[in-house]
Short mmCIF file of C-alpha atoms in Angstrom, two decimals:
data_model
loop_
_atom_site.label_atom_id
_atom_site.label_comp_id
_atom_site.label_asym_id
_atom_site.label_seq_id
_atom_site.Cartn_x
_atom_site.Cartn_y
_atom_site.Cartn_z
CA MET A 598 152.33 104.26 -46.87
CA VAL A 599 148.97 104.13 -45.15
CA VAL A 600 146.35 106.69 -46.06
CA LYS A 601 145.12 108.99 -43.31
CA SER A 602 141.58 107.64 -43.36
CA GLN A 603 142.86 104.10 -42.77
CA ILE A 604 145.00 105.23 -39.82
CA LYS A 605 141.94 106.89 -38.33
CA PHE A 606 139.85 103.78 -39.01
CA ILE A 607 142.32 101.57 -37.11
CA LYS A 608 142.78 104.06 -34.28
CA ASN A 609 139.00 104.24 -33.82
CA LEU A 610 138.92 100.50 -33.14
CA GLN A 611 140.28 101.33 -29.69
CA GLN A 612 136.68 102.32 -28.97
CA LYS A 613 133.95 99.77 -28.46
CA LYS A 614 131.47 101.67 -30.66
CA TYR A 615 133.69 101.32 -33.72
CA ARG A 616 134.61 97.72 -32.92
CA THR A 617 130.93 96.79 -32.79
CA GLN A 618 130.15 98.78 -35.96
CA ASN A 619 132.95 97.20 -37.98
CA LYS A 620 133.12 93.79 -36.27
CA LEU A 621 136.87 94.20 -36.02
CA PHE A 622 139.31 94.45 -33.13
CA VAL A 623 142.97 95.37 -32.69
CA SER A 624 145.69 93.42 -30.94
CA GLU A 625 149.27 94.62 -30.48
CA GLY A 626 152.65 93.07 -29.81
CA ILE A 627 154.49 90.28 -31.59
CA LYS A 628 153.63 87.46 -29.21
CA THR A 629 149.89 88.00 -29.03
CA VAL A 630 149.48 88.77 -32.74
CA ARG A 631 151.42 85.63 -33.62
CA GLU A 632 149.18 83.55 -31.34
CA LEU A 633 146.04 85.04 -32.84
CA LEU A 634 147.35 84.40 -36.38
CA ASN A 635 147.77 80.76 -35.40
CA SER A 636 144.25 80.58 -34.00
CA SER A 637 140.87 80.12 -35.59
CA LEU A 638 140.36 83.88 -35.78
CA LYS A 639 140.10 85.50 -39.19
CA VAL A 640 142.73 88.14 -39.87
CA TYR A 641 141.78 91.44 -41.49
CA LYS A 642 145.15 93.18 -41.63
CA ILE A 643 148.58 93.08 -40.00
CA TYR A 644 150.78 96.15 -39.85
CA VAL A 645 154.48 95.68 -39.13
CA THR A 646 157.35 98.13 -38.95
CA ASP A 647 159.82 95.41 -39.82
CA SER A 648 158.85 92.64 -42.25
CA THR A 649 161.09 90.10 -40.51
CA VAL A 650 159.37 90.09 -37.12
CA LEU A 651 156.56 87.75 -38.17
CA GLU A 652 157.05 84.51 -40.04
CA PHE A 653 153.79 85.22 -41.84
CA GLU A 654 153.48 86.52 -45.35
CA GLY A 655 150.35 87.36 -47.24
CA ASP A 656 148.27 90.10 -48.74
CA PHE A 657 147.17 91.06 -45.27
CA VAL A 658 150.68 92.04 -44.11
CA GLU A 659 151.69 95.64 -44.71
CA VAL A 660 155.00 97.19 -43.76
CA ILE A 661 154.57 100.69 -42.34
CA SER A 662 156.77 103.30 -40.70
CA GLU A 663 157.14 103.66 -36.96
CA GLY A 664 155.45 107.04 -37.20
CA GLU A 665 152.43 105.48 -38.88
CA LEU A 666 152.28 102.71 -36.28
CA LYS A 667 152.41 105.27 -33.50
CA LYS A 668 149.42 107.05 -35.03
CA MET A 669 147.21 103.96 -35.20
CA SER A 670 148.36 102.31 -31.97
CA GLY A 671 146.64 102.51 -28.62
CA LEU A 672 149.95 102.11 -26.80
CA SER A 673 152.27 104.93 -25.77
CA THR A 674 155.20 102.80 -26.94
CA PRO A 675 153.95 100.70 -29.88
CA ASN A 676 155.64 97.38 -30.33
CA LYS A 677 156.42 96.67 -34.03
CA VAL A 678 153.21 94.78 -34.82
CA LEU A 679 149.54 95.71 -34.87
CA GLY A 680 147.01 93.11 -35.95
CA VAL A 681 143.40 93.70 -36.91
CA PHE A 682 141.10 90.69 -36.63
CA HIS A 683 137.45 89.95 -37.28
CA ILE A 684 135.37 89.65 -34.11
CA PRO A 685 134.22 86.03 -34.11
CA VAL A 686 130.55 85.15 -33.97
CA SER A 687 129.73 83.70 -30.52
CA GLU A 688 128.51 80.12 -30.39
CA PRO A 689 125.67 79.05 -28.12
CA LEU A 690 126.74 78.47 -24.49
CA ASP A 691 127.62 74.85 -23.82
CA PHE A 692 125.69 73.79 -20.73
CA SER A 693 127.05 70.24 -20.82
CA ASP A 694 130.03 71.58 -18.84
CA TRP A 695 130.50 74.45 -16.39
CA VAL A 696 129.77 77.97 -17.58
CA ILE A 697 131.32 80.98 -15.85
CA ALA A 698 129.05 84.03 -15.71
CA LEU A 699 130.15 87.57 -14.87
CA ASP A 700 127.68 90.04 -13.42
CA ASP A 701 129.10 93.42 -14.49
CA VAL A 702 132.83 92.81 -14.15
CA ARG A 703 134.24 96.18 -15.22
CA ASP A 704 138.00 95.98 -14.90
CA PRO A 705 139.73 94.96 -18.16
CA GLY A 706 142.56 93.22 -16.30
CA ASN A 707 140.10 91.12 -14.33
CA LEU A 708 138.16 90.03 -17.42
CA GLY A 709 141.37 89.22 -19.28
CA THR A 710 142.65 87.15 -16.35
CA ILE A 711 139.34 85.28 -16.12
CA ILE A 712 139.44 84.46 -19.86
CA ARG A 713 142.96 83.08 -19.38
CA LEU A 714 141.70 81.03 -16.41
CA CYS A 715 138.84 79.60 -18.48
CA ASP A 716 141.40 78.50 -21.07
CA TRP A 717 143.58 76.89 -18.36
CA PHE A 718 140.72 75.05 -16.69
CA GLY A 719 139.10 73.96 -19.97
CA VAL A 720 135.95 76.04 -19.48
CA ARG A 721 134.70 76.75 -23.00
CA SER A 722 131.82 79.11 -22.20
CA LEU A 723 132.02 82.51 -20.56
CA LEU A 724 128.82 84.50 -20.18
CA CYS A 725 129.12 88.24 -19.54
CA SER A 726 126.30 90.61 -18.59
CA SER A 727 125.91 93.36 -21.16
CA ASN A 728 127.37 95.92 -18.73
CA SER A 729 130.58 93.94 -18.33
CA VAL A 730 133.70 95.38 -19.97
CA ASP A 731 134.07 94.51 -23.67
CA CYS A 732 136.31 91.47 -24.16
CA PHE A 733 137.90 93.04 -27.25
CA ASN A 734 139.05 96.05 -25.23
CA PRO A 735 142.84 96.21 -25.82
CA LYS A 736 143.59 95.98 -22.10
CA VAL A 737 141.50 92.84 -21.81
CA LEU A 738 143.30 91.29 -24.78
CA GLN A 739 146.66 92.06 -23.23
CA ALA A 740 145.74 90.20 -20.04
CA THR A 741 144.32 87.17 -21.89
CA MET A 742 147.72 86.27 -23.37
CA GLY A 743 146.12 84.79 -26.50
CA SER A 744 143.41 82.83 -24.68
CA ILE A 745 140.72 85.01 -26.28
CA SER A 746 140.56 82.76 -29.35
CA ARG A 747 139.94 79.63 -27.27
CA VAL A 748 137.05 80.72 -25.07
CA ASN A 749 133.54 81.27 -26.38
CA ILE A 750 132.48 84.59 -24.88
CA VAL A 751 128.82 85.46 -24.99
CA TYR A 752 127.31 88.78 -23.89
CA GLY A 753 123.75 88.34 -22.79
CA ASP A 754 121.01 88.82 -20.25
CA LEU A 755 122.00 86.85 -17.15
CA GLN A 756 118.51 87.12 -15.67
CA ARG A 757 116.82 85.61 -18.71
CA ILE A 758 119.43 82.86 -19.08
CA PHE A 759 119.44 81.92 -15.37
CA SER A 760 115.64 81.88 -15.25
CA ASN A 761 115.55 79.29 -18.03
CA SER A 762 118.56 77.33 -16.82
CA GLU A 763 118.32 73.57 -16.41
CA VAL A 764 121.65 73.45 -14.58
CA PRO A 765 122.20 74.76 -11.03
CA VAL A 766 123.40 78.32 -10.60
CA TYR A 767 126.21 78.77 -8.05
CA GLY A 768 127.25 82.21 -6.92
CA ALA A 769 130.22 83.62 -4.98
CA PHE A 770 129.04 85.44 -1.84
CA MET A 771 130.78 86.51 1.35
CA GLU A 772 128.13 84.71 3.40
CA GLY A 773 127.90 81.54 1.29
CA THR A 774 128.63 77.93 2.30
CA GLU A 775 132.31 77.15 2.68
CA VAL A 776 133.38 75.98 -0.79
CA TYR A 777 135.40 73.05 0.64
CA LYS A 778 132.15 71.44 1.83
CA GLU A 779 130.63 71.57 -1.62
CA LYS A 780 130.45 68.55 -3.91
CA PHE A 781 130.14 70.14 -7.32
CA PRO A 782 128.08 68.46 -10.05
CA LYS A 783 129.47 67.83 -13.54
CA LYS A 784 127.78 70.90 -14.94
CA GLY A 785 126.48 74.18 -13.67
CA ILE A 786 126.85 77.93 -13.82
CA LEU A 787 129.17 79.87 -11.52
CA VAL A 788 128.35 83.57 -11.29
CA MET A 789 130.88 86.12 -10.05
CA GLY A 790 129.93 89.66 -9.13
CA ASN A 791 131.04 93.19 -9.84
CA GLU A 792 134.31 94.45 -8.27
CA ALA A 793 132.65 96.91 -5.89
CA ASN A 794 129.13 95.57 -5.40
CA GLY A 795 129.35 91.82 -5.86
CA VAL A 796 126.43 89.94 -7.41
CA SER A 797 123.40 92.19 -7.96
CA GLU A 798 120.15 91.57 -6.10
CA ALA A 799 118.23 90.59 -9.23
CA ILE A 800 120.80 87.91 -10.02
CA GLU A 801 121.17 86.83 -6.38
CA ALA A 802 117.47 85.91 -6.41
CA LEU A 803 118.21 83.40 -9.18
CA VAL A 804 121.22 81.77 -7.50
CA ASP A 805 120.51 78.22 -6.28
CA LYS A 806 123.58 77.88 -4.09
CA LYS A 807 125.76 80.53 -2.46
CA ILE A 808 129.37 79.59 -1.88
CA SER A 809 132.30 81.39 -0.30
CA ILE A 810 136.05 81.09 0.08
CA PRO A 811 136.95 80.83 3.77
CA GLN A 812 139.16 83.45 5.33
CA PHE A 813 141.99 82.32 7.62
CA GLY A 814 143.53 83.95 10.67
CA PRO A 815 142.09 87.25 11.83
CA LYS A 816 139.27 88.27 9.48
CA THR A 817 140.88 91.50 8.40
CA ALA A 818 140.76 91.43 4.60
CA GLU A 819 137.56 92.87 3.26
CA SER A 820 137.33 90.78 0.13
CA LEU A 821 139.27 89.00 -2.57
CA ASN A 822 139.83 90.42 -6.03
CA VAL A 823 137.24 88.92 -8.41
CA ALA A 824 139.85 87.34 -10.70
CA THR A 825 141.66 85.59 -7.83
CA ALA A 826 138.33 84.45 -6.34
CA THR A 827 137.37 83.03 -9.75
CA ALA A 828 140.73 81.25 -9.92
CA ILE A 829 140.16 79.60 -6.55
CA LEU A 830 136.57 78.58 -7.30
CA MET A 831 137.35 77.21 -10.78
CA ASN A 832 140.15 75.18 -9.22
CA GLU A 833 137.72 73.87 -6.58
CA ILE A 834 135.22 72.86 -9.27
CA ARG A 835 137.82 71.12 -11.41
CA ARG A 836 139.78 69.37 -8.64
CA GLY A 837 136.59 67.53 -7.66
CA MET B 1299 148.88 126.73 1.41
CA VAL B 1300 151.70 124.26 0.89
CA VAL B 1301 155.16 125.52 0.07
CA LYS B 1302 156.69 124.50 -3.23
CA SER B 1303 159.47 122.49 -1.65
CA GLN B 1304 156.96 120.39 0.30
CA ILE B 1305 154.93 119.70 -2.86
CA LYS B 1306 158.10 118.54 -4.56
CA PHE B 1307 159.03 116.43 -1.53
CA ILE B 1308 155.67 114.61 -1.63
CA LYS B 1309 155.71 114.21 -5.39
CA ASN B 1310 159.17 112.67 -5.22
CA LEU B 1311 157.82 109.91 -2.97
CA GLN B 1312 156.32 108.41 -6.13
CA GLN B 1313 159.89 107.21 -6.73
CA LYS B 1314 161.44 104.36 -4.80
CA LYS B 1315 164.72 106.21 -4.29
CA TYR B 1316 163.03 108.99 -2.33
CA ARG B 1317 160.79 106.58 -0.42
CA THR B 1318 163.84 104.67 0.77
CA GLN B 1319 165.73 107.84 1.59
CA ASN B 1320 162.90 109.35 3.65
CA LYS B 1321 161.28 106.12 4.90
CA LEU B 1322 157.91 107.51 3.82
CA PHE B 1323 155.30 106.43 1.29
CA VAL B 1324 152.21 107.94 -0.26
CA SER B 1325 148.74 106.46 -0.49
CA GLU B 1326 145.80 108.10 -2.25
CA GLY B 1327 142.02 107.84 -2.15
CA ILE B 1328 139.59 108.11 0.75
CA LYS B 1329 139.02 104.41 1.31
CA THR B 1330 142.64 103.30 1.43
CA VAL B 1331 143.86 106.28 3.44
CA ARG B 1332 141.09 105.73 5.98
CA GLU B 1333 142.08 102.07 6.31
CA LEU B 1334 145.73 102.96 6.78
CA LEU B 1335 144.82 105.58 9.40
CA ASN B 1336 143.01 102.85 11.31
CA SER B 1337 145.97 100.50 11.05
CA SER B 1338 149.19 100.19 13.02
CA LEU B 1339 151.01 102.40 10.53
CA LYS B 1340 152.34 105.74 11.71
CA VAL B 1341 150.96 108.73 9.84
CA TYR B 1342 153.24 111.53 8.70
CA LYS B 1343 150.77 113.85 6.99
CA ILE B 1344 147.32 113.81 5.41
CA TYR B 1345 146.36 116.30 2.73
CA VAL B 1346 142.67 116.78 1.98
CA THR B 1347 140.86 119.11 -0.40
CA ASP B 1348 137.77 118.97 1.77
CA SER B 1349 138.03 118.71 5.53
CA THR B 1350 134.80 116.74 5.82
CA VAL B 1351 135.88 113.66 3.84
CA LEU B 1352 137.80 112.05 6.70
CA GLU B 1353 136.49 111.63 10.21
CA PHE B 1354 140.02 112.24 11.47
CA GLU B 1355 141.31 115.42 12.94
CA GLY B 1356 144.77 116.22 14.13
CA ASP B 1357 147.89 118.22 13.50
CA PHE B 1358 148.73 115.91 10.66
CA VAL B 1359 145.64 116.87 8.59
CA GLU B 1360 146.08 119.81 6.23
CA VAL B 1361 143.43 121.22 3.93
CA ILE B 1362 144.85 122.13 0.53
CA SER B 1363 143.50 123.28 -2.81
CA GLU B 1364 142.72 120.90 -5.66
CA GLY B 1365 145.50 122.54 -7.66
CA GLU B 1366 148.01 121.73 -4.90
CA LEU B 1367 146.77 118.16 -4.62
CA LYS B 1368 147.12 117.73 -8.36
CA LYS B 1369 150.75 118.86 -8.14
CA MET B 1370 151.71 116.35 -5.44
CA SER B 1371 149.57 113.44 -6.63
CA GLY B 1372 150.72 110.52 -8.74
CA LEU B 1373 147.25 110.13 -10.25
CA SER B 1374 145.95 111.89 -13.33
CA THR B 1375 142.67 112.48 -11.48
CA PRO B 1376 143.53 112.90 -7.78
CA ASN B 1377 140.86 111.84 -5.36
CA LYS B 1378 140.45 114.36 -2.49
CA VAL B 1379 142.88 112.68 -0.07
CA LEU B 1380 146.60 112.01 -0.11
CA GLY B 1381 148.18 110.33 2.88
CA VAL B 1382 151.86 110.13 3.72
CA PHE B 1383 152.86 107.33 6.08
CA HIS B 1384 156.07 106.08 7.64
CA ILE B 1385 157.40 102.89 6.07
CA PRO B 1386 157.19 100.33 8.87
CA VAL B 1387 160.25 98.40 9.99
CA SER B 1388 159.97 94.76 8.83
CA GLU B 1389 159.79 92.10 11.52
CA PRO B 1390 161.68 88.82 11.22
CA LEU B 1391 159.93 86.24 9.01
CA ASP B 1392 157.72 83.90 11.01
CA PHE B 1393 158.64 80.35 9.99
CA SER B 1394 156.16 78.77 12.39
CA ASP B 1395 153.56 79.19 9.63
CA TRP B 1396 153.76 79.30 5.83
CA VAL B 1397 155.87 82.01 4.21
CA ILE B 1398 155.23 83.12 0.62
CA ALA B 1399 158.37 84.03 -1.31
CA LEU B 1400 158.48 85.93 -4.59
CA ASP B 1401 161.42 85.49 -6.94
CA ASP B 1402 161.46 88.78 -8.89
CA VAL B 1403 157.76 89.49 -9.28
CA ARG B 1404 157.82 92.76 -11.21
CA ASP B 1405 154.23 93.74 -11.88
CA PRO B 1406 152.79 96.08 -9.20
CA GLY B 1407 149.26 94.71 -9.69
CA ASN B 1408 150.50 91.16 -9.12
CA LEU B 1409 152.38 92.06 -5.92
CA GLY B 1410 149.41 94.04 -4.60
CA THR B 1411 147.05 91.15 -5.31
CA ILE B 1412 149.40 88.70 -3.58
CA ILE B 1413 149.62 90.94 -0.47
CA ARG B 1414 145.81 91.01 -0.38
CA LEU B 1415 145.78 87.20 -0.71
CA CYS B 1416 148.24 86.83 2.20
CA ASP B 1417 145.89 88.93 4.31
CA TRP B 1418 142.88 86.80 3.29
CA PHE B 1419 144.61 83.50 3.95
CA GLY B 1420 146.24 84.62 7.20
CA VAL B 1421 149.80 84.41 5.88
CA ARG B 1422 151.75 86.93 7.96
CA SER B 1423 155.11 86.76 6.18
CA LEU B 1424 155.86 87.68 2.59
CA LEU B 1425 159.46 87.46 1.42
CA CYS B 1426 160.40 89.34 -1.76
CA SER B 1427 163.70 89.07 -3.62
CA SER B 1428 165.43 92.43 -3.83
CA ASN B 1429 164.61 92.73 -7.54
CA SER B 1430 160.89 92.39 -6.91
CA VAL B 1431 158.78 95.52 -7.35
CA ASP B 1432 158.72 97.79 -4.28
CA CYS B 1433 155.66 97.12 -2.11
CA PHE B 1434 155.24 100.86 -1.43
CA ASN B 1435 154.92 101.59 -5.13
CA PRO B 1436 151.57 103.45 -5.45
CA LYS B 1437 150.21 100.89 -7.94
CA VAL B 1438 150.99 98.07 -5.51
CA LEU B 1439 149.24 99.93 -2.70
CA GLN B 1440 146.17 100.45 -4.86
CA ALA B 1441 145.87 96.71 -5.52
CA THR B 1442 146.38 95.74 -1.85
CA MET B 1443 143.17 97.47 -0.74
CA GLY B 1444 144.61 98.28 2.67
CA SER B 1445 146.13 94.85 3.31
CA ILE B 1446 149.63 96.35 3.24
CA SER B 1447 149.45 97.15 6.97
CA ARG B 1448 148.58 93.56 7.91
CA VAL B 1449 151.30 91.63 6.12
CA ASN B 1450 154.94 91.66 7.18
CA ILE B 1451 156.86 92.19 3.94
CA VAL B 1452 160.57 91.50 3.97
CA TYR B 1453 162.96 92.17 1.09
CA GLY B 1454 165.89 89.83 1.22
CA ASP B 1455 168.20 87.32 -0.38
CA LEU B 1456 166.11 84.26 -1.22
CA GLN B 1457 169.19 82.13 -1.86
CA ARG B 1458 170.67 82.81 1.55
CA ILE B 1459 167.36 82.36 3.37
CA PHE B 1460 166.44 79.15 1.53
CA SER B 1461 169.90 77.68 2.10
CA ASN B 1462 169.50 78.10 5.84
CA SER B 1463 165.84 77.13 5.95
CA GLU B 1464 164.67 74.50 8.41
CA VAL B 1465 161.27 74.29 6.74
CA PRO B 1466 160.67 72.70 3.30
CA VAL B 1467 160.75 74.96 0.25
CA TYR B 1468 157.91 74.38 -2.24
CA GLY B 1469 158.00 75.98 -5.66
CA ALA B 1470 155.47 76.47 -8.45
CA PHE B 1471 156.69 74.89 -11.69
CA MET B 1472 154.97 73.84 -14.91
CA GLU B 1473 156.44 70.35 -14.56
CA GLY B 1474 155.85 69.89 -10.82
CA THR B 1475 153.75 67.28 -9.03
CA GLU B 1476 150.01 67.83 -9.32
CA VAL B 1477 149.17 69.99 -6.30
CA TYR B 1478 146.05 67.93 -5.49
CA LYS B 1479 148.30 64.96 -4.61
CA GLU B 1480 150.28 67.00 -2.11
CA LYS B 1481 149.74 66.76 1.61
CA PHE B 1482 151.13 70.06 2.85
CA PRO B 1483 152.87 70.31 6.23
CA LYS B 1484 151.90 72.93 8.83
CA LYS B 1485 154.77 75.18 7.84
CA GLY B 1486 156.93 75.78 4.81
CA ILE B 1487 157.94 78.26 2.15
CA LEU B 1488 156.13 78.56 -1.16
CA VAL B 1489 158.16 80.33 -3.84
CA MET B 1490 156.54 81.84 -6.92
CA GLY B 1491 158.54 82.95 -9.95
CA ASN B 1492 158.85 85.98 -12.17
CA GLU B 1493 156.04 86.75 -14.67
CA ALA B 1494 158.07 85.93 -17.78
CA ASN B 1495 160.75 83.53 -16.58
CA GLY B 1496 159.29 81.69 -13.60
CA VAL B 1497 161.57 80.65 -10.75
CA SER B 1498 165.25 81.33 -11.50
CA GLU B 1499 167.73 78.48 -11.79
CA ALA B 1500 169.65 79.47 -8.67
CA ILE B 1501 166.46 79.34 -6.62
CA GLU B 1502 165.16 76.21 -8.37
CA ALA B 1503 168.26 74.38 -7.08
CA LEU B 1504 167.10 75.13 -3.52
CA VAL B 1505 163.49 74.00 -3.98
CA ASP B 1506 162.69 70.76 -2.14
CA LYS B 1507 159.39 70.05 -3.86
CA LYS B 1508 158.07 71.25 -7.21
CA ILE B 1509 154.32 71.53 -7.50
CA SER B 1510 152.01 72.50 -10.33
CA ILE B 1511 148.39 73.39 -10.97
CA PRO B 1512 146.88 70.89 -13.44
CA GLN B 1513 145.51 72.10 -16.73
CA PHE B 1514 142.14 70.79 -17.90
CA GLY B 1515 140.81 70.11 -21.38
CA PRO B 1516 143.11 70.74 -24.34
CA LYS B 1517 146.44 72.03 -23.04
CA THR B 1518 146.29 75.31 -24.88
CA ALA B 1519 146.97 77.97 -22.24
CA GLU B 1520 150.66 78.65 -21.86
CA SER B 1521 150.63 79.57 -18.20
CA LEU B 1522 148.63 81.15 -15.42
CA ASN B 1523 149.18 84.67 -14.18
CA VAL B 1524 151.41 84.59 -11.06
CA ALA B 1525 148.81 86.20 -8.80
CA THR B 1526 146.06 83.74 -9.78
CA ALA B 1527 148.49 80.81 -9.44
CA THR B 1528 149.42 82.07 -5.96
CA ALA B 1529 145.72 82.33 -5.09
CA ILE B 1530 145.12 78.71 -6.09
CA LEU B 1531 148.19 77.37 -4.27
CA MET B 1532 147.54 79.33 -1.07
CA ASN B 1533 144.00 77.99 -1.10
CA GLU B 1534 145.35 74.45 -1.55
CA ILE B 1535 147.73 74.89 1.39
CA ARG B 1536 145.04 76.30 3.67
CA ARG B 1537 142.18 73.96 2.72
CA GLY B 1538 144.31 71.03 3.90
#
C-alpha cells in the first residue's frame, strides 16, 4: 500500500518542474524499465502490479495495486510497471567526435527519435537549447526506446558554445549546399532547427556551413520532419 | 446552423468504416485544409468558425459556431477549420520508378512521415498492405503536412504484387547487406516492415535483396524507427 503523498509525489514527476526539483524521472512499461534497470542509470523505485513481470528483486521494488498504479501513472492505460530513476548528471560534450545540436526542438516524439538515432549512429553528445523539450518528458522517453541512458544529453546555451567552438558548425537549411557534395570532417557540430521556424537567426549567424537535403521530382513538399532530416544527415556524416 | 445528423455524419468520418462507406475523409487546421484545397483533391465541404480564415469562397464553405465545430471535430482543441474531402481513386502503381511498400506499418505518425518522405524524394507510388494503418486516419493526415494529395497510395496484397513483380524487391533487414555497398537500379520496390516485427516471413521469402543501415560505435541500439529507416534508405536510393 502506497501512501497518498507518495502517489502524488510520483504523479508530479510527469511535470518538468518537479523532475528538476527532485532530480528524478518516471519511465513506464516493462520493456523500457527493464532496459533502464540494465543501464548505468541509478534506480530510485520500481512499482509493479505483479511481482513476476520483472526479473529484478531488491528493496526498490514495491508491489502495488492496479488502482494505485493508475493514480501515479501518466498513461491512460498503465502497463504493470512504473520505474523512477535518478536524472543522471550530464558529462561535458565530447568534441572529439560529432555533436548534434538542437535549436528549440519542441516535439517530444522528434527529440526521442533523435536520441535513438544518436545511439544508433554512435553519437555520444547531444546538445539541446534550453527551450528544447525536456528529454525526461515521458513522451520523449517512450520514443527513445531505452537509448536515453546511452546518450549524453546536455542543455545549454547554443550561442555561447558555438561562439567558442573549435570545431566547424554545420547547419541544416533549405538553401544550403547539397549534402552529397560535402566531405565531412572527423568532428564537428550539426545543428538542426525548430519544427516550424528552422534554425534561429542568432544561431544561423554562427553556422560555418549550411547544408541541405536535395528534393527530387517536382519540388512540392515544403520541408522534411526534423527527426527524418536528422536521420538522413547523420547517415551522410557517418557513411563518409 | 448545422443539423444534428450532419454533425454526426462528419464526426463518424473519424472512423475508417465510415470513411470507406462514404468515400470521404476529414482534415483539420487552416494550413493543411488550405493545401488540400489547392491540390487535385475534390472538396466536399469546408466548415469554418470565421469566414475570413480561408481565402476560398464557394457553396462548399459553411460558417458554423465553435460549439458545432467542437462536436464534429476529432481534436480536443479544434482549430477554426474542418475540411471534408473525397477520397481519391488510387491509380495503378508506377513501376517505372521506385515504389515504397509497407508491410503492416501500424503507427499513424510513421505512415504520415513516410508519405511526406515520398513527396520529398519524388516517389509517386506507395503500396501499403491491407493491415497497414489507413492513410486517411486524421493522425496520418496531420503528419503528412499536405503531402497526401501528391502521393498515389495503394492498399493491396504485397504477396501477390511481389510474386508478379518484374522489378527487384529490396527489403530492410537487420542482417542485410550494408546499404552503402549497394548500387541501386533505376527502379525497384523497397519494402519496410512492421514497427515491432519487421518484415513478415511470407514477404521475406519474396525479397530479392536484403539491405541494412549500419550501426556505428557500440552496437547498443536495438533498431531504428521505421520512418527514420525509410528516410535513410530513400536518401540512399536517390543519392545514387
